[in-house]
Amino acid sequence: MSTFKAPKGTYDLIPPQSATYLAVREAIAEPLRNSGYGYVETPGFENVELFARGVGESTDIVTKEMYVFETKGGDRLALRPETTAPVLRAVLESNLHKAGNLPVKVWYSGSQYRYERPQKGRYRHFSQVGAEAIGTEDPALDAELIILADQAYRALGLRDFRILLNSLGDKECRPVYRAALQDFLRGLDLDDDTRRRVDINPLRVLDDKRESVQRQLAGAPMLRDYLCEACKAYHEQVRELLAAAGVAFEDDEKLVRGLDYYTRTTFEFVHDGLGSQSAVGGGGRYDGLSEMIGGPALPSVGWALGVDRTVLALEAEGITLDIPAATAVYAVPLGEEARRVLFGTVTELRRAGVATDFAYGGKGLKNAMKSANRSGARLALVAGERDLAEGVVQLKDLESGEQTPVALAAVADEVRRRLG
Ligand code: HAM
């Protein structure tokens, strides 16, 4: 072990488990690629103001969890705690929204950084795959995204997850509700921190997990009773489209997300095997975000699914993904001449697209065969001086143990025939 360890709240993805993470990313991306979403990649850091204005000055993410630093050039940057604001910034900056093809549909995959109190399922460095549909107000778009996430989770074999759905209203009806809620909350017995929260983000108080707070919240005004007709009709359409697609969801009036940019549709995917960090993904509509960061009105919707928590959900359900062995053929040379010849064969097989590995470092037969078995290869190529003198290589089936000599020139063809 070295003197150093991975920083607190982080962990490394190490083979062979790392293959599961890649497969999860791939499984989430697949339905997006298949539905008109193009790949987008933005920097791991942004101007801190983008998040302050976008995610919101009243959120824990901005006030407590951002990794902020000043560059030698005097720029104030933050490691990205999320990627919706960066993606919208990138779309505006590249004028994609002006290309006359709305919505702009994009997906991304990558690291996020939040200075949180680490625990199982909650890390300071974690990974999301996300999707954003920018510039169109259409309930079918909200439904599409929820359906695609559901499809991704199901493709992975997950079953014990639920979809929580809510509407947070829009710029017409939410402020009216907000004021009514503040009136109610100001009459309660709350600590100073919570009182401050009532001033800046009263909806978050509904989300307070403490029993002492929850008890007082009985009788609080509910957003449902304040939604304007347009928001109600919009939400009803999203619900109908999901139901028609056979995607089950639960209405959750208390669902408030931890980011300020949401309007109307909000949703979370929760997994019942994960304990307190149960949200495996979340998202919603953010019709005002573009204007908040200086752009034109671009009503949009999106989500991000947590890769780390999705992997934990797989474990919780006892699902092992069917990941093909990285190596199909393992070559074992015995002696210098065999090393030279077999290395050539390995290169030839790789160029032909066969996943091949080689016993490096002059290992003896026993050791090399152990490595061959560990690699998961189906076939081994073994050659010593006597084989070479006869112009052959021993082709060994690692499952049956059966071994047959194959003419050197025919090895590549024979291997491909056996692997089908
Ligand atoms: P979020 O709910 O903050 O939303 O994060 C989405 C998902 O990322 C969570 O459901 C969780 O699975 C994962 N996640 C968040 N924090 C952590 C952590 N500390 N450790 C491990 N996993 C974590 C967003 O980030 C929005 N940008 C989603 C969105 C996209 N809304 C619209 N478009």
XYZ file of C-alpha atoms and ligand atoms in Angstrom:
453
model
C 0.000 0.000 0.000
C 1.189 3.499 -0.702
C 1.236 6.369 1.757
C -1.876 7.750 0.112
C -5.513 6.816 0.195
C -8.457 7.945 -1.883
C -9.806 11.195 -0.366
C -12.609 10.943 2.184
C -15.989 10.315 0.608
C -14.513 8.905 -2.593
C -13.651 5.466 -3.846
C -11.986 3.966 -6.891
C -13.555 1.823 -9.560
C -11.363 -1.236 -9.810
C -11.600 -4.240 -12.132
C -13.479 -6.515 -12.223
C -16.280 -4.589 -10.386
C -15.647 -1.497 -12.504
C -17.143 -3.377 -15.461
C -20.520 -3.185 -13.722
C -20.290 0.623 -13.537
C -19.523 0.830 -17.232
C -22.407 -1.503 -18.014
C -24.778 0.632 -15.910
C -23.729 3.802 -17.727
C -24.202 2.006 -21.007
C -27.635 0.664 -20.035
C -28.846 4.158 -19.097
C -27.411 5.731 -22.251
C -28.828 3.139 -24.631
C -32.505 4.184 -24.577
C -31.428 7.849 -24.838
C -29.322 7.273 -27.944
C -32.301 5.414 -29.327
C -34.608 8.386 -28.735
C -32.865 11.288 -30.425
C -30.535 12.404 -27.611
C -27.045 13.501 -28.715
C -23.963 13.204 -26.520
C -22.726 16.332 -24.775
C -19.670 16.835 -22.578
C -18.878 19.928 -20.543
C -15.912 20.773 -18.271
C -15.691 19.360 -14.764
C -15.663 22.931 -13.406
C -17.577 26.101 -14.191
C -17.785 29.688 -13.095
C -19.195 29.512 -9.565
C -21.898 32.041 -10.447
C -23.508 29.605 -12.871
C -24.432 27.321 -9.989
C -25.205 30.129 -7.554
C -27.762 31.538 -9.972
C -28.834 28.269 -11.569
C -29.060 25.757 -8.739
C -29.960 28.485 -6.257
C -28.485 30.486 -3.385
C -30.868 28.855 -0.920
C -29.907 25.244 -1.602
C -27.557 23.096 0.472
C -25.740 22.248 -2.742
C -24.672 25.867 -3.275
C -24.313 27.046 0.324
C -22.599 24.005 1.851
C -21.536 21.454 -0.689
C -19.686 23.161 -3.504
C -15.953 22.771 -4.030
C -15.092 26.381 -4.802
C -11.623 27.631 -5.641
C -9.882 30.602 -7.121
C -7.501 30.112 -10.019
C -4.103 31.771 -10.322
C -5.752 34.043 -12.872
C -8.346 35.149 -10.298
C -11.370 33.248 -11.672
C -13.798 31.858 -9.123
C -14.645 28.328 -10.205
C -16.555 25.409 -8.730
C -16.273 21.694 -9.394
C -19.650 20.840 -10.830
C -22.141 19.605 -8.237
C -24.595 18.818 -11.040
C -24.669 19.136 -14.812
C -28.030 20.631 -15.809
C -26.908 24.253 -15.512
C -23.619 23.516 -17.358
C -25.445 21.734 -20.187
C -27.875 24.621 -20.605
C -24.944 27.045 -20.555
C -23.223 25.007 -23.278
C -26.359 24.860 -25.447
C -26.833 28.634 -25.165
C -23.158 29.302 -25.800
C -23.102 27.172 -28.931
C -26.462 28.564 -30.126
C -27.822 25.058 -30.566
C -31.242 26.369 -29.541
C -31.215 28.717 -32.537
C -30.648 25.966 -35.073
C -34.436 25.782 -35.398
C -34.739 22.257 -34.122
C -36.321 22.329 -30.700
C -36.179 20.603 -28.341
C -32.419 20.257 -28.171
C -32.079 16.755 -26.719
C -28.745 15.833 -25.147
C -27.338 13.293 -22.700
C -24.164 13.232 -20.629
C -22.213 10.975 -18.331
C -19.657 11.946 -15.760
C -18.318 12.937 -12.363
C -20.109 15.254 -9.940
C -18.661 16.739 -6.761
C -20.499 17.589 -3.560
C -18.938 18.165 -0.170
C -21.456 16.028 1.708
C -21.242 13.991 4.884
C -20.173 10.637 3.449
C -22.173 7.495 4.127
C -23.266 4.499 2.152
C -24.706 5.782 -1.126
C -23.604 9.345 -0.442
C -20.203 10.329 -1.719
C -18.210 13.476 -2.400
C -17.369 12.265 -5.862
C -20.061 10.366 -7.709
C -21.220 9.758 -11.203
C -24.421 10.539 -13.071
C -25.840 9.814 -16.466
C -28.229 12.611 -17.356
C -30.563 13.728 -20.107
C -31.936 17.175 -20.906
C -34.596 18.198 -23.429
C -34.281 21.930 -23.902
C -36.604 24.543 -25.413
C -40.000 22.840 -25.585
C -43.021 22.794 -23.328
C -44.832 19.547 -24.023
C -46.056 17.020 -21.461
C -45.057 14.221 -23.845
C -41.449 15.277 -23.359
C -41.723 14.982 -19.571
C -43.361 11.581 -20.034
C -40.698 10.485 -22.534
C -37.902 11.095 -20.055
C -39.618 9.234 -17.240
C -40.422 6.335 -19.555
C -36.791 6.148 -20.739
C -35.435 6.045 -17.188
C -37.927 3.331 -16.327
C -36.823 1.426 -19.430
C -33.157 1.739 -18.436
C -33.742 0.474 -14.896
C -35.825 -2.427 -16.174
C -33.216 -3.337 -18.781
C -30.774 -3.668 -15.881
C -33.209 -6.047 -14.209
C -34.244 -3.685 -11.398
C -37.756 -4.170 -10.029
C -37.853 -2.702 -6.492
C -37.895 0.942 -7.519
C -40.759 3.406 -7.461
C -41.411 6.605 -9.359
C -42.584 9.564 -7.265
C -44.295 12.335 -9.197
C -45.306 15.879 -8.309
C -45.967 19.285 -9.832
C -44.358 22.363 -8.302
C -46.466 24.839 -10.245
C -45.169 27.699 -12.350
C -44.293 31.356 -11.954
C -47.990 32.259 -11.750
C -49.225 29.908 -9.055
C -46.161 28.952 -7.048
C -45.517 32.407 -5.523
C -49.110 32.491 -4.237
C -48.644 29.095 -2.632
C -45.238 30.041 -1.281
C -46.693 33.045 0.530
C -49.531 30.977 2.003
C -47.091 28.316 3.167
C -44.827 30.946 4.752
C -47.808 32.355 6.657
C -48.577 28.889 7.996
C -44.957 28.015 8.851
C -44.347 31.285 10.690
C -46.992 30.231 13.172
C -45.096 27.058 14.130
C -42.541 26.335 16.818
C -39.339 26.000 14.805
C -35.613 26.406 15.472
C -33.664 29.337 14.025
C -32.198 27.418 11.094
C -35.610 26.244 10.038
C -37.043 29.751 10.432
C -34.389 31.033 8.050
C -35.348 28.280 5.663
C -38.966 29.439 5.880
C -37.778 32.810 4.579
C -35.642 31.595 1.703
C -37.068 28.225 0.681
C -40.262 27.334 2.562
C -41.060 24.330 0.349
C -37.945 22.605 1.663
C -39.398 22.689 5.174
C -42.082 20.237 4.024
C -39.228 17.847 3.329
C -37.852 18.056 6.898
C -37.366 14.503 8.134
C -37.657 15.323 11.866
C -40.724 13.984 13.653
C -41.069 17.197 15.692
C -41.387 19.191 12.465
C -43.502 16.676 10.574
C -46.051 16.604 13.403
C -46.595 20.363 13.102
C -47.000 20.156 9.349
C -50.397 18.485 9.512
C -52.794 21.009 8.073
C -50.149 22.871 6.063
C -51.495 24.301 2.804
C -50.787 21.911 -0.071
C -49.517 23.030 -3.455
C -52.117 20.858 -5.175
C -54.818 23.248 -3.963
C -52.981 26.237 -5.415
C -51.976 24.931 -8.850
C -53.326 27.114 -11.660
C -55.513 25.584 -14.369
C -52.643 25.476 -16.887
C -50.379 23.605 -14.447
C -53.140 21.206 -13.483
C -53.962 20.398 -17.099
C -50.285 19.954 -17.930
C -49.736 17.624 -15.007
C -52.810 15.599 -15.854
C -51.457 15.006 -19.354
C -48.100 13.805 -18.018
C -49.919 11.384 -15.725
C -52.126 10.087 -18.550
C -49.187 9.540 -20.882
C -47.303 7.583 -18.215
C -50.344 5.479 -17.436
C -50.878 4.782 -21.146
C -47.239 3.642 -21.393
C -47.803 1.247 -18.501
C -45.334 3.077 -16.270
C -46.507 2.974 -12.659
C -45.957 6.085 -10.529
C -47.033 7.438 -7.161
C -48.302 10.969 -6.666
C -46.163 12.519 -3.957
C -47.253 16.007 -3.011
C -44.376 16.329 -0.607
C -41.727 15.717 -3.229
C -39.542 18.815 -3.192
C -36.232 18.561 -4.967
C -32.964 19.916 -3.592
C -32.402 22.331 -6.480
C -34.220 25.634 -6.984
C -34.737 25.595 -10.722
C -37.709 23.255 -10.868
C -41.143 24.202 -12.142
C -44.169 21.998 -12.791
C -43.223 18.320 -13.253
C -40.782 16.914 -10.703
C -40.009 13.274 -10.084
C -37.693 10.973 -8.236
C -36.807 7.323 -8.664
C -36.418 5.686 -5.278
C -35.160 2.212 -4.559
C -36.497 0.368 -1.543
C -33.323 -1.612 -0.862
C -31.057 1.368 -0.229
C -31.915 2.697 3.217
C -31.740 6.446 3.744
C -30.013 7.342 0.457
C -32.846 5.852 -1.533
C -33.021 8.230 -4.515
C -31.377 6.525 -7.462
C -32.338 9.359 -9.787
C -34.344 12.515 -10.079
C -35.327 15.368 -12.296
C -38.050 17.589 -13.573
C -38.989 20.618 -15.580
C -36.954 23.817 -15.299
C -38.782 26.361 -17.428
C -37.092 29.392 -15.901
C -33.458 28.284 -15.673
C -32.381 29.690 -19.035
C -33.565 33.172 -18.086
C -31.960 32.807 -14.653
C -28.566 32.417 -16.337
C -29.125 35.198 -18.860
C -30.627 33.269 -21.776
C -33.963 33.516 -23.580
C -37.075 31.682 -22.365
C -36.406 27.981 -22.962
C -38.780 25.667 -21.133
C -36.929 22.402 -20.511
C -37.050 19.108 -18.694
C -34.448 16.520 -17.704
C -33.139 14.028 -15.205
C -29.942 12.596 -13.811
C -29.572 9.023 -12.599
C -26.900 8.209 -10.034
C -24.561 5.504 -11.299
C -23.159 4.668 -7.842
C -26.596 4.204 -6.298
C -27.848 2.228 -9.285
C -24.976 -0.194 -8.733
C -25.955 -0.418 -5.034
C -29.555 -1.071 -6.106
C -28.383 -3.961 -8.284
C -26.525 -5.392 -5.287
C -29.576 -4.928 -3.079
C -31.668 -6.955 -5.516
C -28.940 -9.569 -5.922
C -28.589 -8.854 -9.647
C -25.313 -9.686 -11.370
C -25.109 -8.242 -14.844
C -24.197 -10.583 -17.624
C -20.855 -9.057 -18.545
C -18.918 -10.949 -21.202
C -15.367 -11.911 -20.195
C -12.908 -9.255 -21.277
C -10.588 -11.852 -22.758
C -11.574 -14.638 -25.175
C -8.156 -16.077 -25.983
C -5.056 -16.320 -23.802
C -1.667 -17.122 -25.331
C 0.987 -19.019 -23.363
C 4.464 -19.183 -24.893
C 7.043 -21.621 -23.559
C 10.493 -20.320 -24.449
C 11.958 -17.418 -26.402
C 11.093 -18.570 -29.904
C 7.501 -19.358 -28.927
C 7.241 -15.936 -27.340
C 8.167 -14.238 -30.600
C 5.834 -16.381 -32.711
C 2.840 -16.305 -30.364
C 3.121 -12.556 -29.831
C 2.688 -12.257 -33.601
C -0.407 -14.467 -33.441
C -1.820 -12.363 -30.600
C -1.396 -9.180 -32.631
C -3.046 -10.842 -35.634
C -6.023 -12.006 -33.526
C -6.463 -8.583 -31.972
C -6.431 -6.948 -35.386
C -9.145 -9.395 -36.364
C -11.186 -8.169 -33.405
C -10.659 -11.161 -31.088
C -10.134 -10.143 -27.440
C -6.748 -11.686 -26.733
C -4.188 -11.543 -23.945
C -0.698 -12.881 -23.500
C 1.340 -14.400 -20.666
C 3.934 -11.680 -20.162
C 7.029 -11.851 -18.030
C 8.262 -15.309 -18.966
C 5.867 -17.170 -16.654
C 6.168 -20.932 -16.336
C 3.389 -23.141 -17.736
C 1.566 -23.671 -14.449
C 1.459 -20.018 -13.535
C 0.560 -18.972 -17.051
C -2.362 -21.422 -17.182
C -3.629 -20.013 -13.900
C -3.612 -16.530 -15.448
C -5.377 -17.922 -18.508
C -8.164 -19.331 -16.351
C -8.439 -16.166 -14.299
C -8.780 -14.052 -17.428
C -12.059 -15.761 -18.246
C -10.775 -16.780 -21.699
C -12.480 -19.668 -23.475
C -9.397 -20.723 -25.388
C -5.692 -20.883 -24.665
C -2.929 -21.040 -27.251
C 0.081 -22.931 -25.932
C 3.304 -23.389 -27.851
C 6.742 -24.755 -26.948
C 9.801 -25.578 -29.028
C 8.519 -28.961 -30.105
C 5.221 -27.496 -31.335
C 7.028 -24.855 -33.328
C 9.310 -27.458 -34.889
C 6.138 -29.191 -36.089
C 4.622 -25.876 -37.253
C 1.709 -26.071 -34.824
C 0.210 -24.412 -31.770
C -1.801 -26.290 -29.128
C -5.320 -24.932 -28.971
C -6.815 -25.707 -25.586
C -10.484 -25.383 -24.738
C -10.391 -24.065 -21.162
C -13.844 -25.370 -20.356
C -13.508 -28.970 -21.518
C -9.727 -29.140 -21.141
C -9.521 -30.712 -24.584
C -6.378 -29.819 -26.510
C -5.704 -30.051 -30.274
C -2.732 -29.066 -32.412
C -3.545 -26.475 -35.078
C -1.248 -25.455 -37.943
C 0.272 -22.067 -37.168
C -1.074 -20.469 -40.328
C -4.610 -21.669 -39.561
C -4.754 -20.536 -35.912
C -6.602 -17.262 -36.468
C -9.292 -18.890 -38.602
C -9.698 -21.829 -36.222
C -10.001 -19.537 -33.175
C -12.668 -17.457 -34.848
C -14.529 -20.599 -35.916
C -14.519 -21.910 -32.330
C -15.628 -18.609 -30.837
C -18.435 -18.408 -33.369
P -30.058 15.335 -7.947
O -31.327 14.805 -7.388
O -29.302 16.295 -7.116
O -30.455 15.994 -9.328
O -29.110 14.136 -8.317
C -29.559 13.086 -9.136
C -29.062 11.746 -8.596
O -27.649 11.775 -8.409
C -29.605 11.370 -7.242
O -30.896 10.819 -7.334
C -28.577 10.351 -6.755
O -28.830 9.088 -7.337
C -27.308 10.900 -7.342
N -26.569 11.623 -6.280
C -26.759 12.890 -5.854
N -25.900 13.194 -4.858
C -25.154 12.084 -4.639
C -24.079 11.761 -3.740
N -23.582 12.647 -2.882
N -23.551 10.500 -3.789
C -24.029 9.591 -4.681
N -25.022 9.857 -5.557
C -25.590 11.084 -5.544
C -29.574 16.612 -10.161
O -28.380 16.535 -10.067
C -30.253 17.335 -11.307
N -29.202 17.972 -12.133
C -31.098 16.367 -12.126
C -31.772 17.023 -13.292
C -31.404 16.955 -14.587
N -32.829 17.817 -13.232
C -33.128 18.239 -14.453
N -32.243 17.731 -15.291
